[in-house]
Coordinates of C-alpha atoms in Angstrom, one line a residue:
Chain A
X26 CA 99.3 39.1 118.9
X27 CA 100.4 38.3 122.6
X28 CA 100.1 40.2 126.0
X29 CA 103.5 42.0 126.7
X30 CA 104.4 42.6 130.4
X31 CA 106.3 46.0 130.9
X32 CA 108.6 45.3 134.3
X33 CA 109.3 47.9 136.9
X34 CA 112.8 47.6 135.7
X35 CA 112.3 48.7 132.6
X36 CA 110.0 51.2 133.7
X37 CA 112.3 52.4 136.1
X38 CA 115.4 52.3 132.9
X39 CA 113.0 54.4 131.1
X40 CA 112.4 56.8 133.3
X41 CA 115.8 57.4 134.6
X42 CA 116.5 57.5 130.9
X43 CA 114.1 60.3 130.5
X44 CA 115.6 62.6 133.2
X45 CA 118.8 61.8 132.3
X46 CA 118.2 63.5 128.7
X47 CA 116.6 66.2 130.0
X48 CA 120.0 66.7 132.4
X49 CA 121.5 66.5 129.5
X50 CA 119.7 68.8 127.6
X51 CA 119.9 71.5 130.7
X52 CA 123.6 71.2 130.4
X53 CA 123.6 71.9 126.8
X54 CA 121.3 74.9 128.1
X55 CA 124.0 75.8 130.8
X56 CA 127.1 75.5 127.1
X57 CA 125.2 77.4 125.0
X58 CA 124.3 80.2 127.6
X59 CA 128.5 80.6 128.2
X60 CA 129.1 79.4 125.0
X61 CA 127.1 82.1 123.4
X62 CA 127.3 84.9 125.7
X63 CA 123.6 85.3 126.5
X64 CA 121.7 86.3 129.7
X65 CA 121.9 83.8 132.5
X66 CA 118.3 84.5 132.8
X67 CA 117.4 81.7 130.2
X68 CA 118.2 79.4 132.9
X69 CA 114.5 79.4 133.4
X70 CA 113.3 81.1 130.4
X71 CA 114.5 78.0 128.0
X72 CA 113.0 75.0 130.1
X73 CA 110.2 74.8 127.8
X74 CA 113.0 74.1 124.8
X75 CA 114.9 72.2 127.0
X76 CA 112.2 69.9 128.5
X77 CA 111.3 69.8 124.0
X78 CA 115.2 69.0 123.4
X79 CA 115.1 66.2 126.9
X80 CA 112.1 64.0 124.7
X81 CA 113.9 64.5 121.6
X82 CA 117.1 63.2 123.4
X83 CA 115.4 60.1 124.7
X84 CA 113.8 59.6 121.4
X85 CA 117.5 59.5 119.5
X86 CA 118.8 57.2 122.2
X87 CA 116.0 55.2 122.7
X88 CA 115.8 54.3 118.2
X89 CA 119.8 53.8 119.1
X90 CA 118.9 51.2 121.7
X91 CA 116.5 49.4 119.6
X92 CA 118.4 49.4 116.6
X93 CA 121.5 48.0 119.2
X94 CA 119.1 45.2 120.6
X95 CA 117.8 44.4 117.3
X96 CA 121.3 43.8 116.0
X97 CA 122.9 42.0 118.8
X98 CA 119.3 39.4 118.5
X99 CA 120.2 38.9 115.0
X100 CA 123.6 37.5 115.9
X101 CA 122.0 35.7 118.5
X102 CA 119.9 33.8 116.4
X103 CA 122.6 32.6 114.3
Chain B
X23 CA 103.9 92.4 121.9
X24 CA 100.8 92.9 120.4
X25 CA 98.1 95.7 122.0
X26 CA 94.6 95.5 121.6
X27 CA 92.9 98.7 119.4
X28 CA 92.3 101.6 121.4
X29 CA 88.9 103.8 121.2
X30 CA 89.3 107.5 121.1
X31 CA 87.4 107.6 124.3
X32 CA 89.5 105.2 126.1
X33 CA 92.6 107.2 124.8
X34 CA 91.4 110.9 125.9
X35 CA 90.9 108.9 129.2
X36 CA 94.4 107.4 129.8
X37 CA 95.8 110.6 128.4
X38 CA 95.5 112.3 131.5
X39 CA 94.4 115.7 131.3
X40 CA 96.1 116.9 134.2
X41 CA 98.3 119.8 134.9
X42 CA 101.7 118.4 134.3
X43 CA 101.1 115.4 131.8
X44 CA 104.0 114.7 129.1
X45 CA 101.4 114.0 126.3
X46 CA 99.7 118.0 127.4
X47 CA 103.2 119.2 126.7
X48 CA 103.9 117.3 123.5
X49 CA 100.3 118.1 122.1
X50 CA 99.2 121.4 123.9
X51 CA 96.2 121.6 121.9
X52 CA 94.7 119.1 123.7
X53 CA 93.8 121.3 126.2
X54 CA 90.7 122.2 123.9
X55 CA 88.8 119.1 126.3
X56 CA 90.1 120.8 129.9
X57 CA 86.3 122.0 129.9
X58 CA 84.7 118.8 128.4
X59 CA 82.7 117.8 131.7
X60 CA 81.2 121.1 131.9
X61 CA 80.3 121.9 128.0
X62 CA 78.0 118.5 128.3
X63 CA 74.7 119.8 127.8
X64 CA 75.6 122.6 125.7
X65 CA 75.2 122.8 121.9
X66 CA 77.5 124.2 119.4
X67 CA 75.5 125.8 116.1
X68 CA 77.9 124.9 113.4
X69 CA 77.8 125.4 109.3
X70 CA 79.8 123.6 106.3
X71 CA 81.1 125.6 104.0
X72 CA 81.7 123.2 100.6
X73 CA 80.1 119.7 101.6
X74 CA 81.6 117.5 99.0
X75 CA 83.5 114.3 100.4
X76 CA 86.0 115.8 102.5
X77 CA 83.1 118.2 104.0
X78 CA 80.8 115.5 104.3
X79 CA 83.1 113.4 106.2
X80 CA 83.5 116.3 108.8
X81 CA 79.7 116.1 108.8
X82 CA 79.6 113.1 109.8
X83 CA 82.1 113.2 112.4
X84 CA 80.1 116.2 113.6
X85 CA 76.9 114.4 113.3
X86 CA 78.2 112.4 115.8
X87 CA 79.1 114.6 118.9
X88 CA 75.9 114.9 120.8
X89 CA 76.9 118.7 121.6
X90 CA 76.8 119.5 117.7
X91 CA 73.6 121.1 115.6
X92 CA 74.7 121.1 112.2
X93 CA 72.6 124.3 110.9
X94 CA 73.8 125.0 107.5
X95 CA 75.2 123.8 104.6
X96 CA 76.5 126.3 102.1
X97 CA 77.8 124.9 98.4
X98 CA 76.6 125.9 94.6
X99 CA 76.5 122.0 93.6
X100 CA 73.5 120.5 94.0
X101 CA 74.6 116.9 94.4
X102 CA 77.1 117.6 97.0
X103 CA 74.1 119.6 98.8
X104 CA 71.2 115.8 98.6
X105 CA 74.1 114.0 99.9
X106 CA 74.7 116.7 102.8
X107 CA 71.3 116.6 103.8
X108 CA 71.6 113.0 104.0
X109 CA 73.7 113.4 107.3
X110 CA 72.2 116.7 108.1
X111 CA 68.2 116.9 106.8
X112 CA 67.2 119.9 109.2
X113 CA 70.4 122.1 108.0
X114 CA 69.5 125.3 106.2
X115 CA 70.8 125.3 102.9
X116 CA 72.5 128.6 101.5
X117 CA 74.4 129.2 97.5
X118 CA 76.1 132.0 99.0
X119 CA 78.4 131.8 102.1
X120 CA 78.4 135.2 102.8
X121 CA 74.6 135.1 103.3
X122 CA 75.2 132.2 105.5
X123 CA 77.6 134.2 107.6
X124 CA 74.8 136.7 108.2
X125 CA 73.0 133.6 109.8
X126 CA 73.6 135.2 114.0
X127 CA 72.7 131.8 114.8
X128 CA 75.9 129.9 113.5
X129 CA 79.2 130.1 115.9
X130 CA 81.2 127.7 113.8
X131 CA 82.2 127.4 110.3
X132 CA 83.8 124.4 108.5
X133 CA 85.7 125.5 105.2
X134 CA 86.0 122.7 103.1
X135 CA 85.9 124.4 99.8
X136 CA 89.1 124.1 97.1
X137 CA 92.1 126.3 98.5
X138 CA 91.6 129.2 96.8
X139 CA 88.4 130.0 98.8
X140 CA 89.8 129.4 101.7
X141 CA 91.1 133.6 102.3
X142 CA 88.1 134.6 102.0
X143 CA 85.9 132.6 103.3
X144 CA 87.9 132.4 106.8
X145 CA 88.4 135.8 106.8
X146 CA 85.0 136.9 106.2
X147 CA 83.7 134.2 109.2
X148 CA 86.3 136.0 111.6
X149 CA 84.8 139.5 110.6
X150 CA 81.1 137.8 110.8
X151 CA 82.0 136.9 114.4
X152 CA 82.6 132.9 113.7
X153 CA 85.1 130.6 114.6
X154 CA 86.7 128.7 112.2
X155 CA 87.7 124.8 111.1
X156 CA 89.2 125.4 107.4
X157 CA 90.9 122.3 106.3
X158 CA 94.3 122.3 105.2
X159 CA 96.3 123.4 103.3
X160 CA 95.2 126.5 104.9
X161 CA 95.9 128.8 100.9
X162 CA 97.9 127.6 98.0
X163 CA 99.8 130.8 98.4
X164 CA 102.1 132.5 100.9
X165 CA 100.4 135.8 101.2
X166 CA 97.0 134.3 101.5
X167 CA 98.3 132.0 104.3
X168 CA 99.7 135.1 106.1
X169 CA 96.7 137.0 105.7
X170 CA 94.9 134.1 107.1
X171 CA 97.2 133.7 110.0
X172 CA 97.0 137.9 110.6
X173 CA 93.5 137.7 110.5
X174 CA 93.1 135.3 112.8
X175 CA 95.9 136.8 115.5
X176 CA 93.8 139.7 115.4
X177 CA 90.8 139.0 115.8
X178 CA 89.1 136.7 119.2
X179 CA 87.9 133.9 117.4
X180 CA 88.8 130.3 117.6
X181 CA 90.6 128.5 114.1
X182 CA 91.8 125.1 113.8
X183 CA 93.2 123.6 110.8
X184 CA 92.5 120.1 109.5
X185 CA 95.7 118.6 110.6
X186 CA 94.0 115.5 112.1
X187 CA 97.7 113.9 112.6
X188 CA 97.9 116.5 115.2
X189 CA 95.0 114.6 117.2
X190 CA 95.9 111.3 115.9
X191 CA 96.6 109.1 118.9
X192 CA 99.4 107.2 116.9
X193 CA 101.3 110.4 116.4
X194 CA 100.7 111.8 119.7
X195 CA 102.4 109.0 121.7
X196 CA 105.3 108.6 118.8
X197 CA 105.8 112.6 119.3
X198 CA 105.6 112.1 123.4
X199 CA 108.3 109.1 123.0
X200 CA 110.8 111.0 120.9
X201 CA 110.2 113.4 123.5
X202 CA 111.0 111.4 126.1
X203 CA 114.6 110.6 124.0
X204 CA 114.0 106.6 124.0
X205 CA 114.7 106.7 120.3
X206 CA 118.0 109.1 121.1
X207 CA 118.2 112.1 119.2
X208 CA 116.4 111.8 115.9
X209 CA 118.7 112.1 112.9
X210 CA 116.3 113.1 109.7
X211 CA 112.9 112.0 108.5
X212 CA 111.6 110.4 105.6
X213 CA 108.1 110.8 104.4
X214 CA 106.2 109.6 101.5
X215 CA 102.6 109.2 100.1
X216 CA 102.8 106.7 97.2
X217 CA 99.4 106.0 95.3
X218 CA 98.1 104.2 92.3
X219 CA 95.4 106.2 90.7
X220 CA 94.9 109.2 88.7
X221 CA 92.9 111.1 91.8
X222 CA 90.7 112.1 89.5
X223 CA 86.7 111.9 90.4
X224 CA 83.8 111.3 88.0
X225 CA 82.7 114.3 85.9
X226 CA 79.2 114.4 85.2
X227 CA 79.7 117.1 82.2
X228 CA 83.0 118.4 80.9
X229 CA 82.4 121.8 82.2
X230 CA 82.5 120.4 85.7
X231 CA 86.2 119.2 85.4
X232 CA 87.6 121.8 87.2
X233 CA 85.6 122.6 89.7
X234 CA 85.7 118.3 90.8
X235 CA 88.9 117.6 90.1
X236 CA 90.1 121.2 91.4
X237 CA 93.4 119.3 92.8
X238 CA 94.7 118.5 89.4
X239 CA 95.0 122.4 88.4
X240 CA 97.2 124.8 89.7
X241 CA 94.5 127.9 90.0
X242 CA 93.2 125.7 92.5
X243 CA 95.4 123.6 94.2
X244 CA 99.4 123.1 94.4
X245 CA 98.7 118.7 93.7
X246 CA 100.6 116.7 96.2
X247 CA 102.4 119.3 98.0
X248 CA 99.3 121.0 99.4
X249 CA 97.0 117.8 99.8
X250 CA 99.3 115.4 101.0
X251 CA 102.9 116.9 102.0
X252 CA 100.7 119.3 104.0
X253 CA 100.2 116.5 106.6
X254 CA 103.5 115.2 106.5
X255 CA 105.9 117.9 106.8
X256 CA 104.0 119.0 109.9
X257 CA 105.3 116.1 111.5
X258 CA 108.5 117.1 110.8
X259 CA 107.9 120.1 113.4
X260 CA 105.9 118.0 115.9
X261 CA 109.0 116.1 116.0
X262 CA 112.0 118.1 115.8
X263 CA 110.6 121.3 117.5
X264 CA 112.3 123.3 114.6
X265 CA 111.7 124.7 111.3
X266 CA 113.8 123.9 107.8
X267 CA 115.3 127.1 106.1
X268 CA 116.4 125.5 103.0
X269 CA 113.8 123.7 100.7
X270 CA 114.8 121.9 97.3
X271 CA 113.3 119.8 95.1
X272 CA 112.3 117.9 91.9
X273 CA 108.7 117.7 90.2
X274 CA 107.2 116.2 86.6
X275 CA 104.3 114.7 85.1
X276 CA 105.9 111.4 84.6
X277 CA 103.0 108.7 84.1
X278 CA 99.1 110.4 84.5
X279 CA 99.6 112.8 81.0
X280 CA 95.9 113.7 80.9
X281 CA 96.0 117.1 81.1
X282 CA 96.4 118.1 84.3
X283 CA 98.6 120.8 85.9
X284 CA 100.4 119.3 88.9
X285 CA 102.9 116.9 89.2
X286 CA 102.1 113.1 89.3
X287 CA 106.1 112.4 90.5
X288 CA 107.5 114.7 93.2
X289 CA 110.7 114.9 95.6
X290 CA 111.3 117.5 97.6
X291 CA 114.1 118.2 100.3
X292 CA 113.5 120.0 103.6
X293 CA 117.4 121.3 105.3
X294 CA 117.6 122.3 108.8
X295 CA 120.0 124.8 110.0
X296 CA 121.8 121.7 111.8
X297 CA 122.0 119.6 109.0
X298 CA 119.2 117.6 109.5
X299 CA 116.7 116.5 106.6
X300 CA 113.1 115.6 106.0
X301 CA 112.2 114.4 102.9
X302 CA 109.0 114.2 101.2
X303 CA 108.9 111.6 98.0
X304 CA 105.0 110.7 96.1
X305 CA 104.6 109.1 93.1
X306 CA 100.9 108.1 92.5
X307 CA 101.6 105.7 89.6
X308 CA 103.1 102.9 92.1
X309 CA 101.4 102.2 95.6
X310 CA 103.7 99.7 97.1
X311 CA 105.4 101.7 99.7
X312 CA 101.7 103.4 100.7
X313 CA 102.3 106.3 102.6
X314 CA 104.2 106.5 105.8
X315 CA 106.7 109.3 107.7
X316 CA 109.8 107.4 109.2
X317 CA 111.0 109.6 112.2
X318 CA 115.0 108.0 112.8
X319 CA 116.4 108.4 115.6
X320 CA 119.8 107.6 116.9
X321 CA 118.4 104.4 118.8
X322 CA 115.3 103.6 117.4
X323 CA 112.9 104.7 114.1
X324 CA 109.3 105.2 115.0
X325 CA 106.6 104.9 111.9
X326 CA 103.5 106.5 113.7
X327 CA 101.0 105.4 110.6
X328 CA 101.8 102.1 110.7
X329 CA 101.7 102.9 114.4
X330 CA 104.7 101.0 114.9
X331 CA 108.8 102.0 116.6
X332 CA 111.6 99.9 115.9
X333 CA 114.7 100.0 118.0
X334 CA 118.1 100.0 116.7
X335 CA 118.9 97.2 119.0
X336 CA 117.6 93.5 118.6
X337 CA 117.9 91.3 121.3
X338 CA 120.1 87.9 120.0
X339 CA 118.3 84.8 119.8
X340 CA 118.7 82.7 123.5
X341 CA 121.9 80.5 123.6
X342 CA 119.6 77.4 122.5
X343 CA 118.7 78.7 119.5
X344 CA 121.8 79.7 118.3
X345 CA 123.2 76.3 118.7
X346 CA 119.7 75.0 117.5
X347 CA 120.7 76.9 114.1
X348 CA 124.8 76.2 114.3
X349 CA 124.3 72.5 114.3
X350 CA 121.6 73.0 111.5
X351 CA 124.3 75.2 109.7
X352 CA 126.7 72.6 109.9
X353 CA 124.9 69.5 108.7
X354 CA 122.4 71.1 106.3
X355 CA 124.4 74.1 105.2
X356 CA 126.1 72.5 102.1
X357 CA 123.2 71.0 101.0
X358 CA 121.3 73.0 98.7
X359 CA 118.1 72.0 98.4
X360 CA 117.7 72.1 102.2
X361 CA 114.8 74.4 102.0
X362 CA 113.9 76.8 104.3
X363 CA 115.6 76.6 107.9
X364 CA 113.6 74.5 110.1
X365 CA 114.8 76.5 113.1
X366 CA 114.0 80.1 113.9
X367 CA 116.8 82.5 112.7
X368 CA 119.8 83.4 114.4
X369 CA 118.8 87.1 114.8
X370 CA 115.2 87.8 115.9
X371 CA 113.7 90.0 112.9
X372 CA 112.4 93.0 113.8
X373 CA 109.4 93.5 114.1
X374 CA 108.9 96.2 116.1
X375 CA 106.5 97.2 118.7
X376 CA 103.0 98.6 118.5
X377 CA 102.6 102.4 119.9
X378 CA 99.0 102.2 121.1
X379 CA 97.6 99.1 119.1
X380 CA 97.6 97.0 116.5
X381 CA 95.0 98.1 114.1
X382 CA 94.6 102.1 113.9
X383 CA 90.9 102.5 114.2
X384 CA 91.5 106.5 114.8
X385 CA 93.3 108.7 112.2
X386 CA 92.6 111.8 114.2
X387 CA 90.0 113.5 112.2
X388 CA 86.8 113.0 114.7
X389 CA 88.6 113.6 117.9
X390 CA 89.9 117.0 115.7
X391 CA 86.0 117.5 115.2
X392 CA 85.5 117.0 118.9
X393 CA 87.9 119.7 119.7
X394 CA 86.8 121.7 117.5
X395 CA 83.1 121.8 119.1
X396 CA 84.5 122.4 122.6
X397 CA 86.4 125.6 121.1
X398 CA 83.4 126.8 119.6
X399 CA 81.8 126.2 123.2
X400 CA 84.2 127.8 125.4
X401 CA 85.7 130.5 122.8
X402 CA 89.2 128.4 123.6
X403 CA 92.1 128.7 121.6
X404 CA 94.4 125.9 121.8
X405 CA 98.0 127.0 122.0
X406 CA 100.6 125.7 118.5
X407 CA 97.8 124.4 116.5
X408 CA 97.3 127.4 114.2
X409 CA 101.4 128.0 114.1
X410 CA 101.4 123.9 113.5
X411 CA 99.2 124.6 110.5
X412 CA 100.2 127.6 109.3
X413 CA 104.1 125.9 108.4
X414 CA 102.9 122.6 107.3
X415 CA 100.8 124.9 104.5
X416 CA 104.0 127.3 103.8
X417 CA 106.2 124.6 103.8
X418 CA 104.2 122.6 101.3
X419 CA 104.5 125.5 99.4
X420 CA 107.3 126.2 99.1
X421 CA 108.2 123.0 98.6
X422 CA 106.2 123.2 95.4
X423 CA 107.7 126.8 94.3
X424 CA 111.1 124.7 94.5
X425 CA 110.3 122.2 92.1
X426 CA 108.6 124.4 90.0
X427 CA 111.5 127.2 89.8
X428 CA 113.8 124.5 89.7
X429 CA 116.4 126.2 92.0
X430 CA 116.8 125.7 96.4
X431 CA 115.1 128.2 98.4
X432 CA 115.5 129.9 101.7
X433 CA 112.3 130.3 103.8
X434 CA 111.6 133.6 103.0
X435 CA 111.8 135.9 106.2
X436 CA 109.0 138.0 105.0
X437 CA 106.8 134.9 105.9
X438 CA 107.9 133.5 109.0
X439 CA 105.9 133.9 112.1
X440 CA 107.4 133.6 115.7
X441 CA 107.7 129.9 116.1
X442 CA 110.0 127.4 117.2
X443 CA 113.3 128.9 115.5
X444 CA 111.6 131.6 113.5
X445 CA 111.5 134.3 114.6
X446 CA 109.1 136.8 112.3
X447 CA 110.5 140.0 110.8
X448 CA 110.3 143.1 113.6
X449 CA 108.2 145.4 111.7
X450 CA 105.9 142.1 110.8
X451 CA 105.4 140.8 113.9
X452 CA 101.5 140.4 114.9

């Protein structure tokens, strides 16, 4: 087993990647509200889901990344 | 939302006993504590007639109120009288009631004898100079009821009847929110007692079975109607400030063949002049529904033993969950050994709300008790509670004459008093 170094750049991806789900998840708060005619009230009321559905956004794209990167090393190796 | 229990004392607090509260007009006989404060270091001298479980349980209650002396006990069963004494050792202990009511001593009187006592016993306590607690039903007849009820409007002396529901904080704030009209106008109720046992009580010799199991004959008691409809088609009044005219209903000896008079399986139909209904079902071979009087109303049903209220109107699940349970719908929804959802449903269930708290810890009877002891104190009446009483025994009983004669009945006018929408006969009216 070997020390790993995280970068700030990959920090940095990571993070943006974070908020960038949870935008994502606020705008499928923002559909749903219209989409399903509820009280624009839940705005606020759903961040706890939304901040739930923003992590399980990053976690989706984040096994989609590594199953990308793990693919493309494959072919690399070859 | 859940609510934390409520103690009687904190509820006779927050209920406000001021000139102009909605729960005063909803439950006038409430009034009984305006005086509380200043009856505290006074003592009210009461006697139990008929101290067997019911009676004993009134001791009790009584046995609490520091402003109570329980001084006699009057019964011609001697273990009802050792476990009396138990709760109440200094209590004199009389066979006779009528020597008891010679007793100057005693201002109040419990009667908690079988229902055919009750006439006389109340009576004879009104012309001895007592106030009166007799527990419901009040007779198992009409006449005696009316007697009762005469005797009582003319004479000065206090009576209550045991219809702790009356004094039941549940009811009182279901009553003062149909009041209010949050559940819109309410469009019939449904009661029903459901039980699984043969309500009969050990006999310790066979010449004793009537006189313990006294409910199970009919020279003693009318069964269900009179011990349990009793309390449940008073609510009907509370609720709808009116009074049925029409009564129908069906009653047979369907499962509990032991030889006892009254019905084990009765259903009985209470019509209003405008159509509405109240219906009163009990079948004491199956206990699943328990017992419970659902008061519907046009936007909401309230169910003031469970001590919950339901409105007719759910609030949808937020936009999130909706979706949430869409997408689950439409990549789980063919499969068919999905399981249960793994998002909450589309609709929120309802569950209702509590009226004053989650766990009842307060079905009425001791705070009845407590009232009772100020009357005897102050010489109060409390206004509806005798006219509450006297229809919730009629009612019962005529619920029972309907079953038995097999045939719908009008309230006859001969026995209504002036109350709510009846008005009593001219030539009648005390």
């Amino acid at each position: 087993m070997k020390d790993t170094i995280i970068t700030i750049k990959r920090k940095k991806t990571e993070l943006y990647t974070l908020v960038a789900a949870v935008i994502v998840a606020y705008g499928l708060n923002i559909y749903s509200i219209a989409a399903y005619d509820t009280p624009w009230r839940e705005l606020y009321t759903e961040i706890p889901w939304v901040l739930l559905w923003g992590i399980g956004i990053y976690i989706l794209w984040t096994i989609l990344r590594i199953c990308f990167c793990g693919i493309v090393s494959l072919f690399k190796r070859k | 939302m859940e609510q934390k229990p409520i103690s009687r004392r904190t509820f006779l607090k927050d209920m406000c006993l001021v000139a102009g509260s909605t729960m005063l007009a909803s439950s006038p006989w409430f009034s009984a504590f305006a005086e509380e404060k200043n009856t505290s270091g006074e003592k009210a001298r009461i006697a139990v007639i008929g101290p067997g479980s019911r009676g004993r349980y009134h001791m009790k209650n009584l046995a609490a109120n520091p402003k109570v002396e329980i001084v006699a006990i009057c019964d011609d069963y001697q273990p009802s009288i050792d476990e009396a004494l138990k709760i109440a050792p200094k209590a004199k202990v009389y066979k006779d009631y009528r020597k008891m009511l010679e007793d100057k001593n005693i201002q109040g009187v419990v009667v908690a004898t079988p229902l055919h006592e009750h006439r006389r016993m109340v009576i004879d306590s009104f012309d001895a100079g007592k106030h009166v607690l007799c527990e419901k039903s009040i007779t198992k007849t009409l006449e005696d009821t009316l007697a009762v009820y005469k005797a009582h409007k003319a004479c000065d002396r206090v009576l209550y009847i045991g219809q702790q529901r009356l004094f039941d904080p549940r009811y009182i704030k279901a009553i003062e929110m149909i009041e209010s009209g949050v559940f819109g106008p309410i469009e019939g109720i449904k009661t029903f007692w459901h039980r699984n046992n043969d309500w009969r009580r050990p006999v310790p010799s066979p010449e004793l079975e009537r006189k313990i199991n006294w409910r199970l004959y009919e020279d003693y008691s009318l069964g269900m109607m009179t011990e349990l409809a009793c309390h449940q088609v008073q609510v009907g009044s509370w609720a709808l400030k009116l009074l049925p005219n029409t009564i129908m209903g069906s009653g047979s000896i369907t499962f509990w063949n032991d030889g006892r008079e009254v019905y084990d399986n009765v259903s009985v139909l209470y019509v209003y002049d405008n159509g509405l209904k109240m219906s009163f079902d009990s079948i004491i071979s199956s206990k699943f529904y328990g017992l419970e009087e659902q008061i519907m109303g046009n936007k909401g049903t309230v169910e003031p033993e469970k001590g919950k209220y339901y409105f007719e109107s759910v609030p949808p699940a937020s936009g999130m969950m909706q979706m949430m349970n869409d997408i689950e719908k439409s990549v789980f929804g063919a499969i068919p050994f999905a399981g249960p959802s793994w998002v909450p449903e589309t609709a929120n269930v309802n569950k209702g709300e509590y009226l004053i708290g989650e766990k009842p810890t307060e079905d009425g009877s001791s705070i009845m008790m407590d009232a009772f002891v100020e009357s005897v104190i102050t010489g109060y009446q409390p206004p509806k509670l005798v006219e509450e009483g006297y229809y919730a025994t009629t009612l019962s009983i005529l619920g029972h004459q309907a079953m038995k004669e097999q045939r719908i009945i009008t309230y006859p006018d001969e026995y209504k008093i002036d109350y709510l929408n009846h008005k009593a006969p001219a030539a009648e009216t005390v």
